[in-house]
mmCIF file of C-alpha atoms in Angstrom:
data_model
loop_
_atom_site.group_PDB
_atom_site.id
_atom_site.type_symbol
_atom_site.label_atom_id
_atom_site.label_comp_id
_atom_site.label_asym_id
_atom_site.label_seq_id
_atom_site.Cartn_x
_atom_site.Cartn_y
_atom_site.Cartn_z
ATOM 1 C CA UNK A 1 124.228 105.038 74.022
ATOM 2 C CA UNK A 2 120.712 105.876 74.937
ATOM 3 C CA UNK A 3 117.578 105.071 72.561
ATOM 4 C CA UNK A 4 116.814 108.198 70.946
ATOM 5 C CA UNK A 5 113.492 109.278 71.298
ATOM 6 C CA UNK A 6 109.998 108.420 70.518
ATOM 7 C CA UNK A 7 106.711 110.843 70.627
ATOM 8 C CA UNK A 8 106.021 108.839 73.420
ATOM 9 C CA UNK A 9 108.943 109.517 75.510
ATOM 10 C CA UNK A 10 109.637 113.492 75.091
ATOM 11 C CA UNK A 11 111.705 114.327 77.846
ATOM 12 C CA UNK A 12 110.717 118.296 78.160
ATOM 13 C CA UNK A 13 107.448 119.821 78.946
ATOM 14 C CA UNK A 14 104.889 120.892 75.986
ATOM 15 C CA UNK A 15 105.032 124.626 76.118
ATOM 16 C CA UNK A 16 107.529 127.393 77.388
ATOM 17 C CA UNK A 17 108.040 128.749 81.115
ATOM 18 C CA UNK A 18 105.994 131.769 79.858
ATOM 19 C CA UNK A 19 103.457 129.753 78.373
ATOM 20 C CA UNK A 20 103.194 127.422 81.415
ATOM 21 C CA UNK A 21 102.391 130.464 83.929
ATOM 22 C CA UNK A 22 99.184 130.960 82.878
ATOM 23 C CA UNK A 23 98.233 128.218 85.552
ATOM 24 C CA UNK A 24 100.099 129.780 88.671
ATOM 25 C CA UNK A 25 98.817 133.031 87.434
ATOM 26 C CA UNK A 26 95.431 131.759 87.458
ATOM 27 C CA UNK A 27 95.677 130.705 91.047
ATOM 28 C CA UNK A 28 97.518 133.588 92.343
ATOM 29 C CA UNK A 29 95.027 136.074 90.392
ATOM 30 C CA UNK A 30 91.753 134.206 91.215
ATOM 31 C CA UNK A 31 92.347 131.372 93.839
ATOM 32 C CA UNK A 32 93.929 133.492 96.184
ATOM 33 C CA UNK A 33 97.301 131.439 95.759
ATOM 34 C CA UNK A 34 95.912 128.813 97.433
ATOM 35 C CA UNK A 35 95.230 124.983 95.847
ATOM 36 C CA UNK A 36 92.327 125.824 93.357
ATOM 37 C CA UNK A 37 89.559 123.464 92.249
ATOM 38 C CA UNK A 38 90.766 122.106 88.479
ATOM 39 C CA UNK A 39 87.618 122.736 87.265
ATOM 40 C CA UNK A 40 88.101 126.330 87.854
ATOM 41 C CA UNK A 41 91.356 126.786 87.091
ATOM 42 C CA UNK A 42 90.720 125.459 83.541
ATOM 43 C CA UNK A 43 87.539 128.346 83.271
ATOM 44 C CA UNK A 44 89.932 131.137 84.531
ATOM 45 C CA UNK A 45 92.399 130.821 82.145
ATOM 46 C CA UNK A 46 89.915 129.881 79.193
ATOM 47 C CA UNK A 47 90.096 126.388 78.528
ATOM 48 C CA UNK A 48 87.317 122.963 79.335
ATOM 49 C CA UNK A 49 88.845 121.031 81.889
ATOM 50 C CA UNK A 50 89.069 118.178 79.218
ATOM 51 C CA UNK A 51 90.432 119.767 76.483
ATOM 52 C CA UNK A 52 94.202 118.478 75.381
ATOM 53 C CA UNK A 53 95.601 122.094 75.839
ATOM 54 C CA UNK A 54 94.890 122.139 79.322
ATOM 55 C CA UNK A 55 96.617 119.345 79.926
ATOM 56 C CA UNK A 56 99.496 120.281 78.162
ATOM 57 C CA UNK A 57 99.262 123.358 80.592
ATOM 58 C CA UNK A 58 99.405 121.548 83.361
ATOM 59 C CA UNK A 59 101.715 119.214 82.659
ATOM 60 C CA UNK A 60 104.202 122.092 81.831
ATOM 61 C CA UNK A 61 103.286 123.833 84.807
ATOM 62 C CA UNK A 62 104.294 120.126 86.915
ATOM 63 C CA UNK A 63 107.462 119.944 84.644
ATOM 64 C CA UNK A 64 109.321 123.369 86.006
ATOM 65 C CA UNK A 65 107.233 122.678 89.308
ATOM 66 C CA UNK A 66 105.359 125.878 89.645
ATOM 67 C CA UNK A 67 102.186 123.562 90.485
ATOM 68 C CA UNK A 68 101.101 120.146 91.758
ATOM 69 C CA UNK A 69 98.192 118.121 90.425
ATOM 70 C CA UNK A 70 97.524 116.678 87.076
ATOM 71 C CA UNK A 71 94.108 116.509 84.707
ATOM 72 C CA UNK A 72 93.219 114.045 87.314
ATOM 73 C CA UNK A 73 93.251 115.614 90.480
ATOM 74 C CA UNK A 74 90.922 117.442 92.424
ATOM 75 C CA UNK A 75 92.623 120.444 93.117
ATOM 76 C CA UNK A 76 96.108 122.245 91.500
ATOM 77 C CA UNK A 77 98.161 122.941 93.946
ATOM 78 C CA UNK A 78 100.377 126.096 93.922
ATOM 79 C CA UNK A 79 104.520 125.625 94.978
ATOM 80 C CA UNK A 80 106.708 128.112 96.759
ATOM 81 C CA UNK A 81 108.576 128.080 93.725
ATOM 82 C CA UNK A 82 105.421 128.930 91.212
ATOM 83 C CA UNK A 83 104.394 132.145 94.159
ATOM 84 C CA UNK A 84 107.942 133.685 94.136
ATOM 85 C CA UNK A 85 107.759 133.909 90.256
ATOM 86 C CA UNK A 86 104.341 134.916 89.767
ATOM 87 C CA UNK A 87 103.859 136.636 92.928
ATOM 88 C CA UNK A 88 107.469 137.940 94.067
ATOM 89 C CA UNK A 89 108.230 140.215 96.511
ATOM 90 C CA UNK A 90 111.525 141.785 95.083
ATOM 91 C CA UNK A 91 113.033 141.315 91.142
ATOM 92 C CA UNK A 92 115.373 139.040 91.891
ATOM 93 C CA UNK A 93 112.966 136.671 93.275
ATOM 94 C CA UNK A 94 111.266 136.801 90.089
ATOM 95 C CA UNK A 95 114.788 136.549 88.226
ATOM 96 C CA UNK A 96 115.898 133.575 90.105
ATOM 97 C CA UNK A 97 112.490 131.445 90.437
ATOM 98 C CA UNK A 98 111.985 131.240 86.417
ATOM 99 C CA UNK A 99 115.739 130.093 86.591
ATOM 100 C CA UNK A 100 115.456 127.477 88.753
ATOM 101 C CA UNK A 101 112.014 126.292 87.236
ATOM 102 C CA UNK A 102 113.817 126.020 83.670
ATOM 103 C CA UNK A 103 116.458 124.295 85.365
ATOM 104 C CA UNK A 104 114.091 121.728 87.026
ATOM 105 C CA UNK A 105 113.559 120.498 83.445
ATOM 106 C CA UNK A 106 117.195 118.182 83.664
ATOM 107 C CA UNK A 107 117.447 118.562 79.773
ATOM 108 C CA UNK A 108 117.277 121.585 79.697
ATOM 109 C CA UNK A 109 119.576 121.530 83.114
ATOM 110 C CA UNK A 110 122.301 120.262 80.811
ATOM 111 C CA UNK A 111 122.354 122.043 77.825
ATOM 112 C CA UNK A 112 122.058 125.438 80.322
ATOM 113 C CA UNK A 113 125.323 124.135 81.910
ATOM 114 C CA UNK A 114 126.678 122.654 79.177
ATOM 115 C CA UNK A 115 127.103 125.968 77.281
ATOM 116 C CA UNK A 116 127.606 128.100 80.103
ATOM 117 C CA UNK A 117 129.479 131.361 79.952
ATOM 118 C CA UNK A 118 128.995 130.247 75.957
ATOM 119 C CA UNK A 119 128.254 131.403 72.869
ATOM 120 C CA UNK A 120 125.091 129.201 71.989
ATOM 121 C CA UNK A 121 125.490 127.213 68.638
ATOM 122 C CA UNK A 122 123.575 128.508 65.412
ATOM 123 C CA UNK A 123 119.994 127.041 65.811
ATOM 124 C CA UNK A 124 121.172 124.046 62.899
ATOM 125 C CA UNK A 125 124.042 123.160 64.918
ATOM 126 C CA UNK A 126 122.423 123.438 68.158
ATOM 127 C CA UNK A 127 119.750 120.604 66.835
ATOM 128 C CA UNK A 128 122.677 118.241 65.375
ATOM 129 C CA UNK A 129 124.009 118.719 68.984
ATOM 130 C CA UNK A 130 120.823 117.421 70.561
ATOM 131 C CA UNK A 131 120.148 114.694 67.942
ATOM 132 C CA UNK A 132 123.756 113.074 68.600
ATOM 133 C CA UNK A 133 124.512 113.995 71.972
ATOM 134 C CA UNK A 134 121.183 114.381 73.842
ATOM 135 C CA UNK A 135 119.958 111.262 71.408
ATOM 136 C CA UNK A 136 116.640 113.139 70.733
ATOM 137 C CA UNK A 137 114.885 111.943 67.408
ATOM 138 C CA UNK A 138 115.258 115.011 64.729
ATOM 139 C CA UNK A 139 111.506 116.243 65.987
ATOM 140 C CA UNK A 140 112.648 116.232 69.072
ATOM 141 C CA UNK A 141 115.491 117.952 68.585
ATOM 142 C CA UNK A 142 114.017 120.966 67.073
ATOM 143 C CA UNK A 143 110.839 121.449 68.859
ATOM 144 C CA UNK A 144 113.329 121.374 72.586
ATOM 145 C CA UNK A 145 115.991 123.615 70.160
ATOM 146 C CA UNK A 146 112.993 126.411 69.636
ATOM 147 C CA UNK A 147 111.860 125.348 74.007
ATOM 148 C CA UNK A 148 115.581 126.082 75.196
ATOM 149 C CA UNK A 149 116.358 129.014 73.248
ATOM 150 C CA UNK A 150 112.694 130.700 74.648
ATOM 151 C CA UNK A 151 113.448 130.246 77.691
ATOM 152 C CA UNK A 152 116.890 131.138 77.749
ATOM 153 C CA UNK A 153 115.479 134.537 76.429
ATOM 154 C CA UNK A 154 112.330 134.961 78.816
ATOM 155 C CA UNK A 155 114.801 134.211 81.818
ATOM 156 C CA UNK A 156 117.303 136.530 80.752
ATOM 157 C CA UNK A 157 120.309 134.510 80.812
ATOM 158 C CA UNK A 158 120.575 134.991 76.530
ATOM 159 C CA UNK A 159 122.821 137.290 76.471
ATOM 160 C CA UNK A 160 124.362 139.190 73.457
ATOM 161 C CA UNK A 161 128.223 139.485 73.627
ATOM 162 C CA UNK A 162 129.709 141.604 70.517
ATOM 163 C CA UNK A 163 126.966 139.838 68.581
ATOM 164 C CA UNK A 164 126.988 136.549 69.533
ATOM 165 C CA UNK A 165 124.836 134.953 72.146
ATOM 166 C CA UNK A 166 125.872 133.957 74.840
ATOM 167 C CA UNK A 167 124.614 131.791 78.354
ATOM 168 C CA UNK A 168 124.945 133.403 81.172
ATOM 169 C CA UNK A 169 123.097 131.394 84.146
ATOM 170 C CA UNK A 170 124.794 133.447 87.086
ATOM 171 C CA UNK A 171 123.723 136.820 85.629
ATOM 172 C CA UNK A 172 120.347 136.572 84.381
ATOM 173 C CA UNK A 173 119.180 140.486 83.254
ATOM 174 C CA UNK A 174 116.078 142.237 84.178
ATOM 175 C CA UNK A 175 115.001 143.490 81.434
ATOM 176 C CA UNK A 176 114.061 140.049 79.898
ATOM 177 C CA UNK A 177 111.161 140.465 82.543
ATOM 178 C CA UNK A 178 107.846 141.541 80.967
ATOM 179 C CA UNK A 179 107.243 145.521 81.683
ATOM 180 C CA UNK A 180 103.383 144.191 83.581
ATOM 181 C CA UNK A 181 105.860 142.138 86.090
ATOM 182 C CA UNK A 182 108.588 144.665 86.920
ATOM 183 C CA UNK A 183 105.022 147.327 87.125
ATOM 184 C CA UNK A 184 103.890 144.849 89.807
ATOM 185 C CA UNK A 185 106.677 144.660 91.921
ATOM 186 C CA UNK A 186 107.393 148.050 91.795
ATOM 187 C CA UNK A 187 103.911 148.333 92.938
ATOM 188 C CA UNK A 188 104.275 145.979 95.886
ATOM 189 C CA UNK A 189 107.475 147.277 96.593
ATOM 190 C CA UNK A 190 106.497 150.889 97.396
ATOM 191 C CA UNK A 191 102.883 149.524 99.023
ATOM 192 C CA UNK A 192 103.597 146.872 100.851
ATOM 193 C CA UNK A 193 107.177 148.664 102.438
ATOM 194 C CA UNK A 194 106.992 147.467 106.168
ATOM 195 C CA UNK A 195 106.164 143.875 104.935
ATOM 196 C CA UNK A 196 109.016 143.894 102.153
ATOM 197 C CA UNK A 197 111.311 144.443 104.955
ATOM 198 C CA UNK A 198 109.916 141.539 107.343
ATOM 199 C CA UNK A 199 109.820 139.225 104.453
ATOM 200 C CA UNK A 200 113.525 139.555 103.202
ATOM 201 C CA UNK A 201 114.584 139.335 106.974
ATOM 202 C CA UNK A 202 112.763 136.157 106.809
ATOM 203 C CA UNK A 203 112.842 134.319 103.243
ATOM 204 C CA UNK A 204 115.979 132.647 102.057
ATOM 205 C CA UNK A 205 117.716 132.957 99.051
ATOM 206 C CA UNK A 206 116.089 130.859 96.151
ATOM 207 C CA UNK A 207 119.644 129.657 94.830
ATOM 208 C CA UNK A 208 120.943 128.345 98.233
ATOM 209 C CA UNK A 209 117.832 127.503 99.784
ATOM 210 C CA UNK A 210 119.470 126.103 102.737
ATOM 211 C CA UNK A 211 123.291 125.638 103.730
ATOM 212 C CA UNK A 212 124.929 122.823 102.149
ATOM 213 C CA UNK A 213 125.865 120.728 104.917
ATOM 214 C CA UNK A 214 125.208 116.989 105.236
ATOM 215 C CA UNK A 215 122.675 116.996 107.862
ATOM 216 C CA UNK A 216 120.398 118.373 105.427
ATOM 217 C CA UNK A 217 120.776 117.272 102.292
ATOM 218 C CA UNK A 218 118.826 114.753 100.312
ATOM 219 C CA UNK A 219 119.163 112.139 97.796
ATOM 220 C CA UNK A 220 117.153 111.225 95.439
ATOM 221 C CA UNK A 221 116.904 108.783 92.796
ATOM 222 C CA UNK A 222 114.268 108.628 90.264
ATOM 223 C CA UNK A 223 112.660 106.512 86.706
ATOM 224 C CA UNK A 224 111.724 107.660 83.639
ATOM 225 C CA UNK A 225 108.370 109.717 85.374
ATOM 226 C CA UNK A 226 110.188 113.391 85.505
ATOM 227 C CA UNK A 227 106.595 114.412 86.709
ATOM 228 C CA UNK A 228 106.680 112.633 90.114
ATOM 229 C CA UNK A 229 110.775 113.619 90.517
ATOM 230 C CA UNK A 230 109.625 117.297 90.232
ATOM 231 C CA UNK A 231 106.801 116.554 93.133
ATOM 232 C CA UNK A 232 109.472 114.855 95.418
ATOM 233 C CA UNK A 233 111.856 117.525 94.967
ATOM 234 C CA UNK A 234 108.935 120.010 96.128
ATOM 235 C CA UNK A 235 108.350 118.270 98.921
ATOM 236 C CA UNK A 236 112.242 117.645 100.054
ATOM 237 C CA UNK A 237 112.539 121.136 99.779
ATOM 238 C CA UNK A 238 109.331 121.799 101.809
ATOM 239 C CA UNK A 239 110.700 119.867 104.330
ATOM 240 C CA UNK A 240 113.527 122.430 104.765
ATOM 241 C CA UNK A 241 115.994 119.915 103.176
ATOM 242 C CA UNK A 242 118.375 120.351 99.967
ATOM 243 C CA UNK A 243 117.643 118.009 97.278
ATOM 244 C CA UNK A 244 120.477 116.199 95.333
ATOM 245 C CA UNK A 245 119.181 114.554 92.257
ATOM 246 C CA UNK A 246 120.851 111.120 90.996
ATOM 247 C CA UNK A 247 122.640 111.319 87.779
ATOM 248 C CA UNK A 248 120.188 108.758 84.944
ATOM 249 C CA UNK A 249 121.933 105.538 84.182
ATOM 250 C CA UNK A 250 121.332 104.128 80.733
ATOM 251 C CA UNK A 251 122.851 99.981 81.452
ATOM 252 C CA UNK A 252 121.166 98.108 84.107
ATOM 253 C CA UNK A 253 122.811 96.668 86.872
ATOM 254 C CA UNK A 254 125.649 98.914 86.247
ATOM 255 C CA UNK A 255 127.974 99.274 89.792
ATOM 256 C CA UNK A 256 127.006 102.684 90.991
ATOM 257 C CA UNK A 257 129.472 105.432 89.291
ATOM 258 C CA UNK A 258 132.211 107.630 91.521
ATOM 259 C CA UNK A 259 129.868 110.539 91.061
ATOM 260 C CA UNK A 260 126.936 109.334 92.198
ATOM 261 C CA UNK A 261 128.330 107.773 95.644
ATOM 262 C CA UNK A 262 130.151 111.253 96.199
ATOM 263 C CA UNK A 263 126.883 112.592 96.083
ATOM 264 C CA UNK A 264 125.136 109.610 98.351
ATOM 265 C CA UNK A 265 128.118 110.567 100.597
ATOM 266 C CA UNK A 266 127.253 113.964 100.517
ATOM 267 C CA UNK A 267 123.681 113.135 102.103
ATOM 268 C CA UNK A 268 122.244 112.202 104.968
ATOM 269 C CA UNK A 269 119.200 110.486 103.773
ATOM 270 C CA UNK A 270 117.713 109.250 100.679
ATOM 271 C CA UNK A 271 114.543 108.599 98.753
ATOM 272 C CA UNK A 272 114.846 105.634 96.860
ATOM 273 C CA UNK A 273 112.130 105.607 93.498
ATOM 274 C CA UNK A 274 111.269 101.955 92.878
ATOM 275 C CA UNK A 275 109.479 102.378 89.760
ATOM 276 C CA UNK A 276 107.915 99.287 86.805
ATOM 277 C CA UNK A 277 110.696 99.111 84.623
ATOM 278 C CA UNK A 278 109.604 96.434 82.234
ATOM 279 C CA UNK A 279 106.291 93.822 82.234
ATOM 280 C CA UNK A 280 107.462 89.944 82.166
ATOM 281 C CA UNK A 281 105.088 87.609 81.667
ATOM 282 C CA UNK A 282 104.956 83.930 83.270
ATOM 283 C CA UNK A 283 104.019 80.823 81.246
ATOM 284 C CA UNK A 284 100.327 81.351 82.408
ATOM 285 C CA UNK A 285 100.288 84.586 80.882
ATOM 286 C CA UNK A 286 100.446 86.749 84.482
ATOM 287 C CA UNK A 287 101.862 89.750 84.349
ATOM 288 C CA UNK A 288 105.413 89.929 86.344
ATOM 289 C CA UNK A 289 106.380 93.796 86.522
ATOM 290 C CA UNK A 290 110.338 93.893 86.896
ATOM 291 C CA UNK A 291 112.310 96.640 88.406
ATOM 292 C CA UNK A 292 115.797 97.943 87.471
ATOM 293 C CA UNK A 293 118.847 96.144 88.814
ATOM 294 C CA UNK A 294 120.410 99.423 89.597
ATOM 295 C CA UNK A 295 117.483 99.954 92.349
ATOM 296 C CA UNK A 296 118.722 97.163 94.284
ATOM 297 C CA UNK A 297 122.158 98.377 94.075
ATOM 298 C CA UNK A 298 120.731 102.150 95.082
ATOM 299 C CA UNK A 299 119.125 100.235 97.647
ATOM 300 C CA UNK A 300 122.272 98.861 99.581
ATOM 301 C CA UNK A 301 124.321 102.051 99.256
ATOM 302 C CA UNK A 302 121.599 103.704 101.050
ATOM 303 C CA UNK A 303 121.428 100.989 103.990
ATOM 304 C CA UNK A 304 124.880 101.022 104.700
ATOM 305 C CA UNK A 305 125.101 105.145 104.469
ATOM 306 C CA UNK A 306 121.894 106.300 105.904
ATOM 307 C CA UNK A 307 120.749 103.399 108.135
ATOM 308 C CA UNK A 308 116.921 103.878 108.499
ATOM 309 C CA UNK A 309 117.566 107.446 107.166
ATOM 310 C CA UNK A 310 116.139 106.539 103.753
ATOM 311 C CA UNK A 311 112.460 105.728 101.810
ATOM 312 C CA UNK A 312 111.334 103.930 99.203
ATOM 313 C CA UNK A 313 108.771 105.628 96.715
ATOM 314 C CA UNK A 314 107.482 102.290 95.313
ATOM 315 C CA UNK A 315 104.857 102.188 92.444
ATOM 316 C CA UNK A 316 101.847 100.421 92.992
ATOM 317 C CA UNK A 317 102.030 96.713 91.282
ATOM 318 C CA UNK A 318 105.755 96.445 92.289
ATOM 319 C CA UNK A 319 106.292 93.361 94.434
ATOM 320 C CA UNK A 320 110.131 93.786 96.519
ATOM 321 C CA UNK A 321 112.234 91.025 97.231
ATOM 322 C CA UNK A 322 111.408 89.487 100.436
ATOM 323 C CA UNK A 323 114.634 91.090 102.075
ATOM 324 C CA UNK A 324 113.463 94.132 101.241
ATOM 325 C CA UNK A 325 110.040 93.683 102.543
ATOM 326 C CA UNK A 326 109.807 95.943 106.000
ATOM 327 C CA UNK A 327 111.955 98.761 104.579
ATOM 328 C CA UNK A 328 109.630 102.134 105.574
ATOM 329 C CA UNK A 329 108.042 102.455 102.335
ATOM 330 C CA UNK A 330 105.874 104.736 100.333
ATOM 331 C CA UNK A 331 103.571 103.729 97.408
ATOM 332 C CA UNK A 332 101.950 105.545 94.524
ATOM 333 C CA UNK A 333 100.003 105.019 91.486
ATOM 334 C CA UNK A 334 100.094 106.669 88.248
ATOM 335 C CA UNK A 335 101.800 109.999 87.264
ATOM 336 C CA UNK A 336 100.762 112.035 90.631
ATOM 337 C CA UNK A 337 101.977 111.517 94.437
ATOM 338 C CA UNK A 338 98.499 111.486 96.019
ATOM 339 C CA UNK A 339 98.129 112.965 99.724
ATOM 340 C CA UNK A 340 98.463 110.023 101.603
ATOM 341 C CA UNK A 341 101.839 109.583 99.856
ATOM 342 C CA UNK A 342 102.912 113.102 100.447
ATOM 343 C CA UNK A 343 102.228 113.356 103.973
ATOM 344 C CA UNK A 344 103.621 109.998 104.266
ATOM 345 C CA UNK A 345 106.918 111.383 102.586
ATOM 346 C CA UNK A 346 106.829 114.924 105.212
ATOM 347 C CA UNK A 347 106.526 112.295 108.017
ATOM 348 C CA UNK A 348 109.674 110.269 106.894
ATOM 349 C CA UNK A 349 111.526 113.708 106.590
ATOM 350 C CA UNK A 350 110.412 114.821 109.697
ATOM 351 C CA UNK A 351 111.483 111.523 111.746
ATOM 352 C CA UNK A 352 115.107 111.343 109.737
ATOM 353 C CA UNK A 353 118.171 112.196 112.901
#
């Protein structure tokens, strides 16, 4: 059973998806939806750029991936995901963006799916469910109750069924949309016609972003940092490839589950993450950072499925094994994929056959 959780160690963002917009909306409204100076992004929405809210904002805004960057960086950087909700060019694109955003949170992933086509438990219930089944300490479990519920609502997929609500992910309804959103489109719809029509031609559909074949999907494995598994699924997808996310293990060293080498199967290349999973320290006192046994297992599947098809994200301070040592590799420090490692992770993409 997994440790339930500390302060520490909450494992969904601080605020809602409506809450979290105000930091794509910032960009889109005054940085022209292109990456925006931090500094300015904190004064357009209100806030000092060291204040604890704003980062809060921004690391909600990183959690459903509408933006890149944390209070660190020079510059947040808008995704495709954060434009088609905050700056769609038909409803559904809105509909379907705050969706998948929600659903880039993997708690909230599996309580969506878990109660699917549903009726939602009673808000006691629901937080004795995610005390003994989601392990989440009891303030935990109420502040993520009050999270899922809101979102469920602001993305429309709370539905009331003959007065009972109910989850409907495949149907989400319009009219959980804010009135100054459906204004807007409607606006661009009927001024920005000819473009509208190039556009659709051209985008593809936010569920299905592209066809589910082998020679283009992804896997990745990640640690405990959901921050820097939302980045790499940005930039998989970026790359014009599908992401498939590995299921978390809880025992280490454990032989790799059915599931998860159907889905390595399912894949034709792989980022490994490599992440500090525990300090040791030898009898001198030096610090020996440790990584999880189950990398190493991740680690072979991937050589004997992908060949060189396949990179390893590998925190700074880890030291691999010297049979490992060679393997095309990709370092990073802290909570945020810097640019070196993100062009560093396009190139990989680009050079996988």
């Amino acid at each position: 059973m997994a440790a339930t959780s500390t302060p520490s160690s909450r494992p969904f963002p601080p605020h809602t998806l409506e809450k979290a917009l105000i930091i794509i909306n910032a960009i889109v409204d005054k940085g022209a939806s292109k990456p925006m100076d931090r500094l300015l992004v904190a004064d357009a929405i209100g806030r000092t750029p060291s204040s604890s809210e704003f980062r809060r904002l921004l690391s909600s805004s990183r959690w459903y991936g509408l933006t890149l960057g944390t209070e660190k960086a020079d510059n947040i950087v808008p995704t495709e995901l954060g434009l088609k909700i905050s700056k769609p060019t038909h409803l559904d694109e809105a509909l379907q963006g705050k969706v998948q955003a929600c659903l880039n949170v993997e708690i909230i992933d599996k309580l969506w799916r878990q109660f699917n086509r549903q009726k939602l438990p009673d808000a006691k219930f629901l937080k004795n469910t995610l005390e003994r089944s989601y392990s989440l300490s009891a303030e935990h479990a109420d502040e993520f109750s009050e999270l899922a519920v809101a979102n469920a609502k602001f993305c429309g997929i709370l539905q009331d069924i003959s007065g009972a609500k109910y989850i409907r992910m495949d149907e989400p309804k319009a009219d959980a949309v804010p009135a100054a959103v459906l204004s807007d489109v409607s606006e661009d719809r009927e001024a920005e016609t000819a473009f509208e029509i190039v556009s659709e031609a051209e985008d593809e559909p936010l569920e299905a972003p592209v066809k589910a074949t082998r020679g283009n999907r992804v896997f990745i494995t990640h640690g405990k940092d959901k921050g820097i598994l939302a980045q790499v699924k940005e930039i998989v997808a970026y790359g014009k490839f599908e992401p498939i996310i590995a299921q978390e293990r809880e025992t280490s060293a454990k032989p790799v589950p059915d599931k998860v080498m159907d889905d390595m199967r399912s894949c034709q290349a792989a980022v490994i993450h490599v992440g500090i999973d525990e300090i040791w320290f030898d009898k001198d006192g030096n610090e020996k950072p440790q990584i999880n046994g189950n990398v190493l297992i991740e680690i072979g599947a991937a050589m004997a499925l992908y060949g060189k098809n396949f990179v390893l994200l590998v925190e700074e301070g880890v030291i691999l094994p010297s049979n490992l040592q060679g393997l095309y590799e990709c370092r990073y420090k802290g909570d945020e994929l810097s640019m070196t490692a993100t062009m560093k992770l396009l190139k990989a993409f680009n050079d996988f056959t």
